[in-house]
Tab-separated table of C-alpha atoms and ligand atoms in Angstrom:
chain	number	residue	atom	x	y	z
Q	10	MET	CA	0.179	-0.095	0.085
Q	11	SER	CA	1.526	3.196	-0.754
Q	12	GLN	CA	0.226	6.212	1.338
Q	13	HIS	CA	-0.170	9.751	0.244
Q	14	ASN	CA	2.552	11.215	2.048
Q	15	GLN	CA	2.796	14.626	0.475
Q	16	GLU	CA	1.787	17.548	2.499
Q	17	ILE	CA	-0.802	19.722	0.981
Q	18	TYR	CA	-0.707	23.590	2.028
Q	19	ARG	CA	-3.993	25.242	2.124
Q	20	THR	CA	-4.668	28.747	3.007
Q	21	THR	CA	-6.984	31.563	2.142
Q	22	SER	CA	-6.157	34.860	0.731
Q	23	ALA	CA	-7.318	36.215	4.424
Q	24	ARG	CA	-4.565	34.475	6.010
Q	25	THR	CA	-2.079	35.658	3.562
Q	26	GLY	CA	-3.365	39.369	4.283
Q	27	LYS	CA	-3.025	38.772	7.779
Q	28	MET	CA	0.666	37.301	7.381
Q	29	LEU	CA	1.633	40.313	5.321
Q	30	ALA	CA	0.212	42.516	7.948
Q	31	ILE	CA	2.377	40.866	10.580
Q	32	ILE	CA	5.464	41.186	8.424
Q	33	LEU	CA	4.829	44.909	7.478
Q	34	GLY	CA	4.013	45.358	11.352
Q	35	ILE	CA	7.322	43.958	12.382
Q	36	CYS	CA	9.114	46.099	9.700
Q	37	ILE	CA	7.597	49.294	10.945
Q	38	VAL	CA	8.251	48.624	14.669
Q	39	GLY	CA	11.944	47.723	13.658
Q	40	GLY	CA	12.062	50.947	11.681
Q	41	VAL	CA	10.777	52.943	14.564
Q	42	ILE	CA	13.113	51.514	17.141
Q	43	PHE	CA	16.133	52.212	14.550
Q	44	PHE	CA	15.440	55.697	13.390
Q	45	SER	CA	14.557	56.689	16.960
Q	46	MET	CA	18.017	55.941	17.978
Q	47	TRP	CA	19.685	57.336	15.243
Q	48	ASP	CA	21.702	59.782	17.361
Q	49	TYR	CA	22.884	56.586	19.042
Q	50	TRP	CA	24.019	55.093	15.990
Q	51	ILE	CA	25.685	57.849	14.727
Q	52	SER	CA	27.282	59.028	18.038
Q	53	TYR	CA	30.894	57.370	17.528
Q	54	GLN	CA	32.545	59.764	15.287
Q	55	ALA	CA	35.389	58.879	13.152
Q	56	PRO	CA	38.595	59.889	15.175
Q	57	VAL	CA	39.599	62.697	12.657
Q	58	VAL	CA	36.091	64.204	13.092
Q	59	ALA	CA	36.231	63.937	16.711
Q	60	LYS	CA	39.718	65.289	16.860
Q	61	MET	CA	38.537	68.433	15.143
Q	62	ALA	CA	35.375	68.754	17.164
Q	63	GLY	CA	37.412	68.421	20.435
Q	64	GLU	CA	39.590	71.217	19.535
Q	65	SER	CA	36.485	73.562	19.534
Q	66	GLU	CA	34.493	71.968	21.841
Q	67	HIS	CA	37.067	72.001	24.764
Q	68	LYS	CA	38.336	75.311	23.835
Q	69	LEU	CA	41.620	74.863	25.839
Q	70	ALA	CA	43.938	77.570	24.515
Q	71	PRO	CA	47.325	76.160	24.021
Q	72	GLY	CA	49.486	77.481	26.528
Q	73	VAL	CA	52.120	80.180	25.957
Q	74	ALA	CA	55.187	78.619	24.567
Q	75	THR	CA	57.553	78.142	27.642
Q	76	GLY	CA	60.530	76.864	25.557
Q	77	LYS	CA	60.722	73.820	27.496
Q	78	HIS	CA	60.946	70.455	26.114
Q	79	MET	CA	60.047	66.810	27.681
Q	80	ASP	CA	60.723	63.588	26.020
Q	81	VAL	CA	58.535	60.592	27.039
Q	82	THR	CA	59.057	56.999	26.025
Q	83	LEU	CA	56.304	54.524	26.519
Q	84	LYS	CA	55.503	50.820	25.684
Q	85	PHE	CA	52.229	49.500	25.447
Q	86	ILE	CA	52.346	45.957	27.146
Q	87	GLU	CA	49.515	43.294	27.976
Q	88	SER	CA	49.357	40.872	30.853
Q	89	PRO	CA	49.875	36.965	29.628
Q	90	ASP	CA	45.990	36.454	30.059
Q	91	PHE	CA	45.324	39.448	28.179
Q	92	LYS	CA	42.973	40.934	30.650
Q	93	THR	CA	45.112	43.916	31.723
Q	94	PHE	CA	46.535	46.322	29.260
Q	95	ALA	CA	49.250	48.963	30.871
Q	96	PHE	CA	51.817	51.176	29.820
Q	97	ASN	CA	55.590	49.899	30.749
Q	98	ALA	CA	54.694	47.673	33.446
Q	99	LEU	CA	51.840	45.928	34.953
Q	100	PRO	CA	49.891	47.146	37.924
Q	101	GLY	CA	52.263	46.483	40.924
Q	102	GLU	CA	55.420	46.418	39.098
Q	103	ASP	CA	58.123	49.397	39.000
Q	104	GLY	CA	57.417	51.966	36.121
Q	105	HIS	CA	53.491	51.159	35.965
Q	106	ASN	CA	51.537	53.896	33.931
Q	107	PRO	CA	53.920	56.634	35.371
Q	108	GLU	CA	52.435	60.057	36.003
Q	109	PHE	CA	53.903	62.953	34.085
Q	110	LYS	CA	53.781	66.498	35.148
Q	111	VAL	CA	54.324	69.421	32.605
Q	112	LYS	CA	53.717	73.263	32.652
Q	113	SER	CA	51.385	74.766	30.363
Q	114	GLY	CA	53.095	75.485	27.266
Q	115	ASP	CA	55.690	73.116	27.622
Q	116	GLU	CA	56.327	71.172	24.413
Q	117	VAL	CA	56.173	67.397	24.921
Q	118	THR	CA	57.211	64.440	22.558
Q	119	PHE	CA	55.737	61.198	23.462
Q	120	SER	CA	57.205	58.145	21.540
Q	121	VAL	CA	55.512	54.860	21.993
Q	122	THR	CA	56.235	51.323	20.898
Q	123	ASN	CA	53.714	48.329	20.906
Q	124	ASN	CA	55.297	45.644	22.955
Q	125	GLY	CA	51.944	43.544	23.116
Q	126	LYS	CA	50.106	41.354	20.708
Q	127	SER	CA	47.156	43.715	20.263
Q	128	PHE	CA	46.514	46.974	18.319
Q	129	HIS	CA	46.875	49.852	20.185
Q	130	ALA	CA	46.849	53.870	19.419
Q	131	PHE	CA	47.793	56.900	21.677
Q	132	GLY	CA	46.360	59.970	22.845
Q	133	ILE	CA	46.039	62.716	25.527
Q	134	VAL	CA	42.500	62.979	26.484
Q	135	SER	CA	40.362	65.286	28.831
Q	136	ASP	CA	37.778	62.272	29.817
Q	137	PRO	CA	39.410	58.787	30.089
Q	138	GLU	CA	36.313	57.316	29.261
Q	139	ASN	CA	35.747	59.040	25.832
Q	140	VAL	CA	38.604	58.172	23.778
Q	141	ASN	CA	37.330	61.008	21.155
Q	142	SER	CA	38.141	63.623	23.588
Q	143	ILE	CA	41.894	64.015	22.318
Q	144	LEU	CA	43.465	67.271	23.233
Q	145	TRP	CA	46.232	69.292	21.344
Q	146	ASN	CA	46.841	66.942	18.244
Q	147	SER	CA	48.522	64.567	20.745
Q	148	ALA	CA	47.163	61.286	18.934
Q	149	ILE	CA	49.578	58.922	17.542
Q	150	ALA	CA	47.677	56.435	15.118
Q	151	ALA	CA	44.002	55.924	15.784
Q	152	ALA	CA	41.662	53.116	16.896
Q	153	SER	CA	40.668	52.810	12.882
Q	154	ASN	CA	44.379	52.869	11.959
Q	155	PRO	CA	46.407	51.626	15.120
Q	156	ILE	CA	49.884	50.581	15.927
Q	157	LYS	CA	50.451	46.965	15.150
Q	158	PRO	CA	52.553	44.948	17.408
Q	159	GLY	CA	56.463	45.578	17.273
Q	160	GLN	CA	55.569	49.217	15.442
Q	161	GLY	CA	55.743	52.713	17.218
Q	162	GLY	CA	55.220	56.172	16.768
Q	163	SER	CA	55.498	59.438	18.009
Q	164	VAL	CA	54.024	62.835	18.452
Q	165	THR	CA	54.906	66.226	19.314
Q	166	PHE	CA	52.620	68.721	21.102
Q	167	THR	CA	52.164	71.837	23.381
Q	168	ALA	CA	50.300	71.428	26.434
Q	169	GLY	CA	47.514	73.496	26.817
Q	170	ALA	CA	45.417	74.856	29.872
Q	171	PRO	CA	46.359	73.672	33.306
Q	172	GLY	CA	44.577	70.416	34.380
Q	173	THR	CA	44.401	67.100	34.980
Q	174	TYR	CA	44.569	65.077	31.744
Q	175	TYR	CA	45.100	61.321	31.032
Q	176	TYR	CA	47.184	59.547	28.206
Q	177	VAL	CA	45.278	56.522	27.229
Q	178	CYS	CA	45.190	53.951	24.465
Q	179	THR	CA	42.446	55.197	22.037
Q	180	VAL	CA	41.367	51.746	20.928
Q	181	PRO	CA	37.863	51.554	22.560
Q	182	GLY	CA	37.903	49.460	25.880
Q	183	HIS	CA	41.854	49.491	26.342
Q	184	ALA	CA	41.640	52.452	28.516
Q	185	LEU	CA	39.267	50.678	30.987
Q	186	GLN	CA	41.526	47.579	30.892
Q	187	GLY	CA	44.218	49.795	32.371
Q	188	MET	CA	45.938	51.476	29.603
Q	189	LYS	CA	45.729	54.976	31.163
Q	190	GLY	CA	47.826	57.317	33.136
Q	191	SER	CA	47.879	60.818	34.317
Q	192	PHE	CA	49.100	63.624	32.420
Q	193	ILE	CA	48.953	66.823	34.819
Q	194	VAL	CA	49.492	70.156	33.185
Q	195	GLU	CA	50.386	73.170	35.887
X	25	CU	CU1	45.266	49.553	23.361
């Protein structure tokens, strides 16, 4: 005996209409959610745009040149388990994330080397949680075009208005993982 195993699909135009209405409804709801969050989607600016915005936004007048110059060398390093990122040495070790003090108007050169396995980038920021708040054109590379392992770079800039700032890795998340030190302008 051969059985009739073939499935037979039956529907009505009303059911098809209902299905289309559900699909359309999902599209509309999804669209509303997507476009209502538009400001959020575009909130992460391209590094170069952020850099330019930061310059006008913070209005930190560059200090009057003091004629003094400071050279700083930093190494990007990572813990073996990759959970902790730091400059020069891991937390608790000598030379970990050293603090720098300069006078407003001093010229500073940062030379950095990537001694880790991850990609890194450098910048002085006003807010360590906002890697786009880079000041004084102090960036070396950028999150979108970072320093690869074994490579390095340098930047020379003039320290601006007095305050407490931070030198960080500008790759998102790395400052929070420990790649952050104080940069104090007096
Ligand atoms: Cu990094």
